mmCIF file of C-alpha atoms in Angstrom:
data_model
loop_
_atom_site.group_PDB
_atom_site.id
_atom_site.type_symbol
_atom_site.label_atom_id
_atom_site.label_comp_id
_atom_site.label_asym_id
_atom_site.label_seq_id
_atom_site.Cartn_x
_atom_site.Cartn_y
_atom_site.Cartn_z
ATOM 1 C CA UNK O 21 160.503 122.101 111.968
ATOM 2 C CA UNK O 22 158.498 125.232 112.701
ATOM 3 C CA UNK O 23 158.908 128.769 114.138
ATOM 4 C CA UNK O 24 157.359 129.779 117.156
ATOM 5 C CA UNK O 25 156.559 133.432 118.146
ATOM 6 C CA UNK O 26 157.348 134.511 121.354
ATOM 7 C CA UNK O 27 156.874 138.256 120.638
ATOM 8 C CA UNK O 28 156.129 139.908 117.850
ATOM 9 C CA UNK O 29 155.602 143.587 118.892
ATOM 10 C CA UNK O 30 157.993 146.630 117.873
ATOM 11 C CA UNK O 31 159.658 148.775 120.760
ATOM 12 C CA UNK O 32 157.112 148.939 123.193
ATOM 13 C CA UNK O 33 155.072 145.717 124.432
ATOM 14 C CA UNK O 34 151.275 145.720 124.174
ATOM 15 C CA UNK O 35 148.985 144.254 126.283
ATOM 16 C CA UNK O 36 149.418 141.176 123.870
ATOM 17 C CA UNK O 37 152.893 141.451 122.309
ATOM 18 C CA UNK O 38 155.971 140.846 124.030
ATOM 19 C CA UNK O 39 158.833 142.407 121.578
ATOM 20 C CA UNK O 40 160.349 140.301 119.500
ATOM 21 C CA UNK O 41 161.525 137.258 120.324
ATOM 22 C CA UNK O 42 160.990 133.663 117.729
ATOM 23 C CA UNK O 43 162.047 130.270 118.195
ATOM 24 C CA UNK O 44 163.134 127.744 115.504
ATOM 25 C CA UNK O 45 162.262 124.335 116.699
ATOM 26 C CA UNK O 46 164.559 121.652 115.214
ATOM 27 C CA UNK O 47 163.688 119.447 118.054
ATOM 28 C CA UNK O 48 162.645 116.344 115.372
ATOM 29 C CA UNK O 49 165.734 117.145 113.596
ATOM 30 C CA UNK O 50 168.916 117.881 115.639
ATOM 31 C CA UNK O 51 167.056 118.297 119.585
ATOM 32 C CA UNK O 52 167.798 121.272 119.758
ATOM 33 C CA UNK O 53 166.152 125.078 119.614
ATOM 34 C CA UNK O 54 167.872 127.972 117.632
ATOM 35 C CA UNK O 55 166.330 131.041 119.682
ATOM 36 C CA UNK O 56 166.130 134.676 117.845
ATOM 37 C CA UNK O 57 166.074 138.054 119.774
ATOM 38 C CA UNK O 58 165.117 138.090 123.600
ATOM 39 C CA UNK O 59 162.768 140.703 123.905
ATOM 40 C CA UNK O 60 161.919 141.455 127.693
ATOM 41 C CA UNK O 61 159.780 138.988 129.070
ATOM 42 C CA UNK O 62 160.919 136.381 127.244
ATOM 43 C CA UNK O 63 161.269 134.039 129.917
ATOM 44 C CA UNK O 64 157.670 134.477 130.844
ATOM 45 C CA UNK O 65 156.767 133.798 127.143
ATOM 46 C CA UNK O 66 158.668 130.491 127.203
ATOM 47 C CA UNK O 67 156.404 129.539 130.285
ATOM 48 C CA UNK O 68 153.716 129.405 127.629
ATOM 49 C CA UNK O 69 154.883 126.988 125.615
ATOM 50 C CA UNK O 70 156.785 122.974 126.037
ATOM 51 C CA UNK O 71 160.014 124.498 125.391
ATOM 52 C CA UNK O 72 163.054 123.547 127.390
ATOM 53 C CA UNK O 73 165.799 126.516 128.043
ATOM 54 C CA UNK O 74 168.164 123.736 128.243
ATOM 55 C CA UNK O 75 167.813 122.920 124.794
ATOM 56 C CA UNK O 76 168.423 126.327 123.194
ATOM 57 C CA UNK O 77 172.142 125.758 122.457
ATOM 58 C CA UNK O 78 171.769 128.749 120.080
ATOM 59 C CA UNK O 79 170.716 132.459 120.041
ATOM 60 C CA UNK O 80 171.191 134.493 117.314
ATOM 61 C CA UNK O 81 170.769 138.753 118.307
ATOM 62 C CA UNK O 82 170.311 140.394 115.680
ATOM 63 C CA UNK O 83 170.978 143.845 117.139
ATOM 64 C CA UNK O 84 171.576 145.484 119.947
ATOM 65 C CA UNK O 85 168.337 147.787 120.670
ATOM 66 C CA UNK O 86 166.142 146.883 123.456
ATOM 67 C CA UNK O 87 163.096 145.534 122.184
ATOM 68 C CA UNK O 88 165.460 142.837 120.982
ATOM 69 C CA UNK O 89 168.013 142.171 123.999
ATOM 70 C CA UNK O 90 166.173 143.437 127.178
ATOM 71 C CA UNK O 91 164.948 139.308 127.479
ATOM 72 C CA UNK O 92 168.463 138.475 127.295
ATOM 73 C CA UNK O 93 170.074 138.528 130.819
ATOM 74 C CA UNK O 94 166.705 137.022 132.772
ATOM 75 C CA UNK O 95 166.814 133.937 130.466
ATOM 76 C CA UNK O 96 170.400 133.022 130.733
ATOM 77 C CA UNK O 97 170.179 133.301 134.259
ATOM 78 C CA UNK O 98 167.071 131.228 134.496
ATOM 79 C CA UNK O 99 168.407 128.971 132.268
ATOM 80 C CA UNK O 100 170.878 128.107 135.025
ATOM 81 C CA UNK O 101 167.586 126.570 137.095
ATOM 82 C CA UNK O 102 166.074 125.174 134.296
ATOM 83 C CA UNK O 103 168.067 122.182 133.211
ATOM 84 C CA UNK O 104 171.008 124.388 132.129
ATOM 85 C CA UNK O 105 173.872 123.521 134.475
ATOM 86 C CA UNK O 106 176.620 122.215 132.502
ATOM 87 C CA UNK O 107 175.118 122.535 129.284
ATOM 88 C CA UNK O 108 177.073 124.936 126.887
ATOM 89 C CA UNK O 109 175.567 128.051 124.741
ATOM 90 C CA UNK O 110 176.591 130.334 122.158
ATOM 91 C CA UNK O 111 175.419 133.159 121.268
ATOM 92 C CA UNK O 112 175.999 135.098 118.038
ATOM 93 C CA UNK O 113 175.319 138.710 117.871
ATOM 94 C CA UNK O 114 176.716 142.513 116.778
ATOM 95 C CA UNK O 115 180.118 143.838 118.540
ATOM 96 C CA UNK O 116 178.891 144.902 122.426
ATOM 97 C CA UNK O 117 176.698 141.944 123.049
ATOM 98 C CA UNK O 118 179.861 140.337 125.261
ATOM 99 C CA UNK O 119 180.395 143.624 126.830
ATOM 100 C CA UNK O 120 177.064 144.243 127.566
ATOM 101 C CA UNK O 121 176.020 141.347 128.818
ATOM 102 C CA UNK O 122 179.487 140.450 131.268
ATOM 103 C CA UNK O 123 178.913 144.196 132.660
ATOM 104 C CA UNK O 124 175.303 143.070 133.976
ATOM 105 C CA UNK O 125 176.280 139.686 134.999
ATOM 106 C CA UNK O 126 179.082 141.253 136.572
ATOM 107 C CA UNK O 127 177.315 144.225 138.453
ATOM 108 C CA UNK O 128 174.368 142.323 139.571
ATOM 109 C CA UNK O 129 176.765 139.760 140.987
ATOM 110 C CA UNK O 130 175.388 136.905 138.810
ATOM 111 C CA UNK O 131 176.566 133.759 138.287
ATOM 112 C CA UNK O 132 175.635 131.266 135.472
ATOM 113 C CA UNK O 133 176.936 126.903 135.982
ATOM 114 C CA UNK O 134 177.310 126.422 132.330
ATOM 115 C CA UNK O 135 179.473 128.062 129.242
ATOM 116 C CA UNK O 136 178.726 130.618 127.406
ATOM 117 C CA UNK O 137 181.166 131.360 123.748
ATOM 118 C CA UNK O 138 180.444 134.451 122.289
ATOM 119 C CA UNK O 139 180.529 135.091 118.400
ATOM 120 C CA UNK O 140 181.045 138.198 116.911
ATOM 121 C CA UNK O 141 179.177 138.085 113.401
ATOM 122 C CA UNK O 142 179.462 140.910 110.629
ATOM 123 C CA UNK O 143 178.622 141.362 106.986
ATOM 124 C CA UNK O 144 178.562 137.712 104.883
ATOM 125 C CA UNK O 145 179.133 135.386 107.842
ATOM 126 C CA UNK O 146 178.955 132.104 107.014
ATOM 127 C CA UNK O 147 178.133 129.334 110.227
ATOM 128 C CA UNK O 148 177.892 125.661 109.867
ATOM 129 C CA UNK O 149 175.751 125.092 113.240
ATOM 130 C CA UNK O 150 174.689 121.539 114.271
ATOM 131 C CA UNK O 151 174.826 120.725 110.395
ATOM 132 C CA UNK O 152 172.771 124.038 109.550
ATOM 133 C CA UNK O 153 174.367 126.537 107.424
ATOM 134 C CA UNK O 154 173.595 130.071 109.046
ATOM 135 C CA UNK O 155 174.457 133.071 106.961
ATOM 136 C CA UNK O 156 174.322 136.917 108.098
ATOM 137 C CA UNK O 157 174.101 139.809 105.906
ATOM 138 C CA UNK O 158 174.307 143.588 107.169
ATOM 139 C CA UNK O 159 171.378 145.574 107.148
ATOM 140 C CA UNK O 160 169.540 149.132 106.814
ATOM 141 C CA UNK O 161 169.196 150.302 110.075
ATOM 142 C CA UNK O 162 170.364 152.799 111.962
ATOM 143 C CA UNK O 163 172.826 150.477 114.144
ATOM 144 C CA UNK O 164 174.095 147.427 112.858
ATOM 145 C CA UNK O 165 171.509 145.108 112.572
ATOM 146 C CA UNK O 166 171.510 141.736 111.150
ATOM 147 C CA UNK O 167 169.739 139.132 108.729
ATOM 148 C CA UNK O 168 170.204 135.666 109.870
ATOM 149 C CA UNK O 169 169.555 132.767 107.068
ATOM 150 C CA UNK O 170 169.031 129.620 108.220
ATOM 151 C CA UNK O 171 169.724 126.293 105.750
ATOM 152 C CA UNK O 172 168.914 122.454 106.565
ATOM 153 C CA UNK O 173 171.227 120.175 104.766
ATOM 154 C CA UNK O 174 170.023 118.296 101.786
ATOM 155 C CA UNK O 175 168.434 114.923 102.829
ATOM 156 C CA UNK O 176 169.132 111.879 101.071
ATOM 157 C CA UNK O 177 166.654 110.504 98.833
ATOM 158 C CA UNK O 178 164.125 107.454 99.883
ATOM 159 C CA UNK O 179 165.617 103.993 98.698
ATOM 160 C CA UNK O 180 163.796 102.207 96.402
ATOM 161 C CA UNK O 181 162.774 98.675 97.849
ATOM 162 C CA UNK O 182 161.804 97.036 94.454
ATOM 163 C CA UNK O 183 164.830 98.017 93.215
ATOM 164 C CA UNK O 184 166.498 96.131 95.990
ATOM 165 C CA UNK O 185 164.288 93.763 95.920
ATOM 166 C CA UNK O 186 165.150 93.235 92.152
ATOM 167 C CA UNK O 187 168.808 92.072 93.375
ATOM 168 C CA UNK O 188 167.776 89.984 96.313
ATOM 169 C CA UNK O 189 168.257 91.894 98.602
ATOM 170 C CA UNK O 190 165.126 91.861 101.484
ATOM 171 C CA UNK O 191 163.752 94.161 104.088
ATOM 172 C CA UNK O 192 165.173 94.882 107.578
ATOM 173 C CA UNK O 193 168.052 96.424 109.681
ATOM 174 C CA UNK O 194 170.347 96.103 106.711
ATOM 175 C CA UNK O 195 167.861 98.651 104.576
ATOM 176 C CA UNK O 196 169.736 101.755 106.998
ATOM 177 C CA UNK O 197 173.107 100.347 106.525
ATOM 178 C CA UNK O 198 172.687 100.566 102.870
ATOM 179 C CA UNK O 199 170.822 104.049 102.995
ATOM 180 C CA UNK O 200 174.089 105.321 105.571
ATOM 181 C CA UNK O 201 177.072 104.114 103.407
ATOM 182 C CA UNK O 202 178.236 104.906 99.788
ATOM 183 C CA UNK O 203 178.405 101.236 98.403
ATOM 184 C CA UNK O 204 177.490 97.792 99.589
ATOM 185 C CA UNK O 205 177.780 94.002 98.680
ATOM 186 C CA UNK O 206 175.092 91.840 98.658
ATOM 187 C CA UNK O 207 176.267 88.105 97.204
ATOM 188 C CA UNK O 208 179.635 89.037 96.272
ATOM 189 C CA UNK O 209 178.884 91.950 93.584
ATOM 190 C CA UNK O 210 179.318 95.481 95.342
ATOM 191 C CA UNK O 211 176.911 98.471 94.289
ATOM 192 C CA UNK O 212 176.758 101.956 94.453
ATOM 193 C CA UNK O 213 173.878 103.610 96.815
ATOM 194 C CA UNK O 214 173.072 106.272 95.138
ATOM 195 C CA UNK O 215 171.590 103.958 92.299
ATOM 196 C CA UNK O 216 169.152 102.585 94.695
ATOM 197 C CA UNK O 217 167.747 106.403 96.188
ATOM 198 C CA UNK O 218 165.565 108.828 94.947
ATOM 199 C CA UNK O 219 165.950 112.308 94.543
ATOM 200 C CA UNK O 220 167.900 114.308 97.175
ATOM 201 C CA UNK O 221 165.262 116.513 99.015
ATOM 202 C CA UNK O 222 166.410 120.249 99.451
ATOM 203 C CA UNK O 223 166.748 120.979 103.015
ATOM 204 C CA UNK O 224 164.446 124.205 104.218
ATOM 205 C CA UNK O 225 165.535 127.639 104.483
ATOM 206 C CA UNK O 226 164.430 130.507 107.262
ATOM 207 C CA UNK O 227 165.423 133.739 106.594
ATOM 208 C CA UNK O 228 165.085 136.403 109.606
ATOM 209 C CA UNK O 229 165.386 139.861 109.506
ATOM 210 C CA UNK O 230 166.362 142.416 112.373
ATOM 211 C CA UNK O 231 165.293 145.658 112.069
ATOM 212 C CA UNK O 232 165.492 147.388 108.625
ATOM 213 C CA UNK O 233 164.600 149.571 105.769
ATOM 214 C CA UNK O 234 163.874 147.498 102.713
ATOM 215 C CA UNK O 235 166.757 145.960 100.887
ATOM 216 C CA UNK O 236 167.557 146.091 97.294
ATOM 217 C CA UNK O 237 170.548 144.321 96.346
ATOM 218 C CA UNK O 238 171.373 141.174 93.669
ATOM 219 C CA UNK O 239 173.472 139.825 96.837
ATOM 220 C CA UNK O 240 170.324 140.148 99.281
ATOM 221 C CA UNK O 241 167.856 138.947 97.033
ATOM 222 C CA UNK O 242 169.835 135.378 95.873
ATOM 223 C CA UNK O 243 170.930 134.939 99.573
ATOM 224 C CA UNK O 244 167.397 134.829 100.374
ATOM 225 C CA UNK O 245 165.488 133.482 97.100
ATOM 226 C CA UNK O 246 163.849 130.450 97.751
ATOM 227 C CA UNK O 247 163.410 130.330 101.523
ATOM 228 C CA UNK O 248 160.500 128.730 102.974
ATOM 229 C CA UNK O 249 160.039 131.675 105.304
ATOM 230 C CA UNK O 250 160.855 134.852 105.483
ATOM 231 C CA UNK O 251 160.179 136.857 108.667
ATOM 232 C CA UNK O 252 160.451 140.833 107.734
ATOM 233 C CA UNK O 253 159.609 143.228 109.910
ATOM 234 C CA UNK O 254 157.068 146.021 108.950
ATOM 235 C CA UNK O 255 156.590 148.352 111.889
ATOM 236 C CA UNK O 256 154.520 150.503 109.767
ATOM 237 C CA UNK O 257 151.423 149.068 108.221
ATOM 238 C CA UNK O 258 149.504 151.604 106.733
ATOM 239 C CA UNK O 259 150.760 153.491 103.922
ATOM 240 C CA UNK O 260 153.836 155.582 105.666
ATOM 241 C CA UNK O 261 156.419 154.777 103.378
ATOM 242 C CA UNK O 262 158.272 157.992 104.038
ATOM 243 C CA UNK O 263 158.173 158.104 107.543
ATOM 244 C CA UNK O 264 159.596 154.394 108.375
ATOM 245 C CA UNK O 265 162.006 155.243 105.749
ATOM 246 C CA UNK O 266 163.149 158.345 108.373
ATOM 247 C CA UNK O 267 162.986 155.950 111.029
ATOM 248 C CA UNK O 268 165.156 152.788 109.548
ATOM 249 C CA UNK O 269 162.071 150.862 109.647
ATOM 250 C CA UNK O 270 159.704 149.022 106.636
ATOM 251 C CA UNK O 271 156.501 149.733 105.254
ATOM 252 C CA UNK O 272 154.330 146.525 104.324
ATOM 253 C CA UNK O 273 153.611 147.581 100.775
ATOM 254 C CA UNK O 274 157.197 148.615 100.110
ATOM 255 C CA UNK O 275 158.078 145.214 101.850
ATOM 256 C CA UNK O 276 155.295 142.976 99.758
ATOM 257 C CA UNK O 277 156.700 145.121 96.201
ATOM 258 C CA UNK O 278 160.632 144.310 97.033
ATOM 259 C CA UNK O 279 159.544 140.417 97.524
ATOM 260 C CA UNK O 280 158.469 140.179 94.234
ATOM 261 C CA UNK O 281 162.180 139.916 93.314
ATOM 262 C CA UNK O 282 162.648 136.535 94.826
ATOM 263 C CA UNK O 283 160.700 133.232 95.138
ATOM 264 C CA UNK O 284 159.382 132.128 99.108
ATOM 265 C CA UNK O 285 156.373 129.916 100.642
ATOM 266 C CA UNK O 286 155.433 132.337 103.790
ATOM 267 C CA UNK O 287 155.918 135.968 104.223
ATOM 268 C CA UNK O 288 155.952 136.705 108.122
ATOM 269 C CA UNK O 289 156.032 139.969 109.329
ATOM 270 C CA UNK O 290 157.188 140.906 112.588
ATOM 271 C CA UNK O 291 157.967 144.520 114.759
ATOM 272 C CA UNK O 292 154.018 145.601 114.627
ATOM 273 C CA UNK O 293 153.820 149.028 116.364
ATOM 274 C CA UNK O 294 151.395 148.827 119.342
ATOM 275 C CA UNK O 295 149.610 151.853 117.540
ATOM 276 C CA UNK O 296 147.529 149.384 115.794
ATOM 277 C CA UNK O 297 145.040 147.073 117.748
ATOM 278 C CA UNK O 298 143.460 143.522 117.023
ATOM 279 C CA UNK O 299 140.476 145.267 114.892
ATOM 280 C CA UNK O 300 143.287 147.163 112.841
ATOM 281 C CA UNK O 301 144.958 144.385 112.458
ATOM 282 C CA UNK O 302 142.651 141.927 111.210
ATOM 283 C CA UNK O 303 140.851 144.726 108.487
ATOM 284 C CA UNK O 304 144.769 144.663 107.076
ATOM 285 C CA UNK O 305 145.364 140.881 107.453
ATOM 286 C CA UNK O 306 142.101 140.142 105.390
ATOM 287 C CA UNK O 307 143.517 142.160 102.499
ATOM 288 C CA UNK O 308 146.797 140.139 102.439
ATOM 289 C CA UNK O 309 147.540 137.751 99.840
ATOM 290 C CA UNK O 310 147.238 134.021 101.360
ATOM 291 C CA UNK O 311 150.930 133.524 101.754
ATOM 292 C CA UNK O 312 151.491 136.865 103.827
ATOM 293 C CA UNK O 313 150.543 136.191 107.627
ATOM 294 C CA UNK O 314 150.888 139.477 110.436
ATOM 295 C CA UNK O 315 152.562 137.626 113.403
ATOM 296 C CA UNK O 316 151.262 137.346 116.547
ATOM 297 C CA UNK O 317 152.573 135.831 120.239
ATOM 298 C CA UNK O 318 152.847 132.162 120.313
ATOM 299 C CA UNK O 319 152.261 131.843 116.918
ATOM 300 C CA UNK O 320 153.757 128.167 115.498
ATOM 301 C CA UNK O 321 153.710 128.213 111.884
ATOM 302 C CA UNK O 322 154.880 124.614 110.566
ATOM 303 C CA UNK O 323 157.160 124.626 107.869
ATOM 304 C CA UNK O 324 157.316 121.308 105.719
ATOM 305 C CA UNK O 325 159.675 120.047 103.046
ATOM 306 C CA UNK O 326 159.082 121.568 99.610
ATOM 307 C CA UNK O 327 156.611 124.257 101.133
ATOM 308 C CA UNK O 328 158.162 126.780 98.784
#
């Protein structure tokens, strides 16, 4: 599993940041790619990287400004040439999205050869998604705008051979039958699996914001407590806590203070203002604690099991 960053710029694009656009690949775990945002140019973007358009089954928008939807109507459409036909997507996103979206497919006389279902989300959404568990909460912005949390299912623990050994029972094809089913009999006694596996392993957890102001809730913090990554925008980077506050927008230290209310292996941040460039980036990166990266395009940042 890992995230990919196929922009990572706020409002306007730079001469290296698309806006933002990220890509969860879960290509070793379900084939598939969850895709986050469509900022414009994200089709280019993609051209940058092994990804297949046919095997985003999944976009989550997490609101409806145009740094984060401007992508949107190039890629589906592309899609269509890219491996596409026939193969359905959904898309999950604030009330318009559908309208929005039909009306320029509609005007510009486009046609896509595979189906698209819509999802409205709101407020404490709760999605089970190719086995993922995908939660939304609403929030501070100045339109709704959405957190999307992402959960991989627990994963069975290893089986221990010895043990199985211990009862006869010897290496081969048969090892997955055991590991898939609840019991089995091996010379006419039946046992329980579970006796023979090690400890479940937690499944990982993304958490990824839209735009916001910081968040300071009991609800917010335990729906995102203990994720592996959290990617939080902070449009403002250098001390202007009143002024993203006046625009709906975050302020890195306010951001990196709130997050000491909940446990997490990577902080990402996302939505950089093009007012800052590479040298003002890098003098604020170097004072970041280790676990705290400033995104960049076609970023991957690998996220293993237990990395929290």
């Amino acid at each position: 599993m890992k995230i990919t960053v196929l922009g990572s710029g706020a409002g306007l694009p730079s001469k290296t940041r698309n806006t933002q656009s990220f890509i969860i690949d879960l290509i070793e775990e379900i084939n598939e790619y969850f895709l986050i945002d469509a900022g414009e140019a994200l089709q280019h973007r993609i051209l940058n990287t092994n990804i297949k358009p046919s095997k985003i089954t999944n976009i989550f928008i997490t609101h409806l400004h145009g740094d984060h939807i401007y992508g949107l109507p190039g890629f589906l459409s592309s899609r269509s040439h890219q491996g596409g036909e026939g193969v359905p997507l959904t898309i999950y996103g604030p009330k318009g999205l559908k309208y929005w979206l039909e009306t320029s497919f509609e005007i510009t006389s486009s046609h896509l050869n595979y189906p698209i279902e819509f999802v409205e989300v709101s407020h404490n959404d709760c999605f089970d998604i190719s086995g993922f568990t995908v939660s939304t909460f609403l929030l501070d912005h100045n339109i709704d705008s959405f957190l999307y949390v992402f959960e991989e299912p627990v994963k069975k623990g290893s089986l221990n051979v010895n043990k199985l050994l211990d009862i006869g029972v010897t290496p081969g094809p048969v090892l997955k039958t055991i590991k898939e089913s609840t019991s089995f009999e091996h010379n006419g006694t039946t046992y329980l699996t579970e006796d023979f596996l090690g400890s479940p392993v937690d499944g990982r957890k993304i958490s990824i914001h839209g735009d916001t102001r910081v968040i300071c809730s009991e609800d917010y913090y335990q729906l995102i407590n203990h994720s592996d990554v959290i990617v939080h925008e902070a449009t403002y980077l250098t001390n202007e806590k009143e002024k993203a506050h006046q625009y709906f927008h975050s302020e890195i230290d306010d951001v990196l203070e709130n997050f000491n209310n909940v446990s997490y292996g990577q902080l990402l941040i996302s939505h950089i203002s093009n007012r800052y460039d590479e040298d003002d980036l890098k003098v604020i990166q170097d004072k970041l604690p280790s676990e705290v990266t400033l995104m960049y395009d076609l970023l991957d940042i690998t996220i293993p099991r237990d990395s929290r």
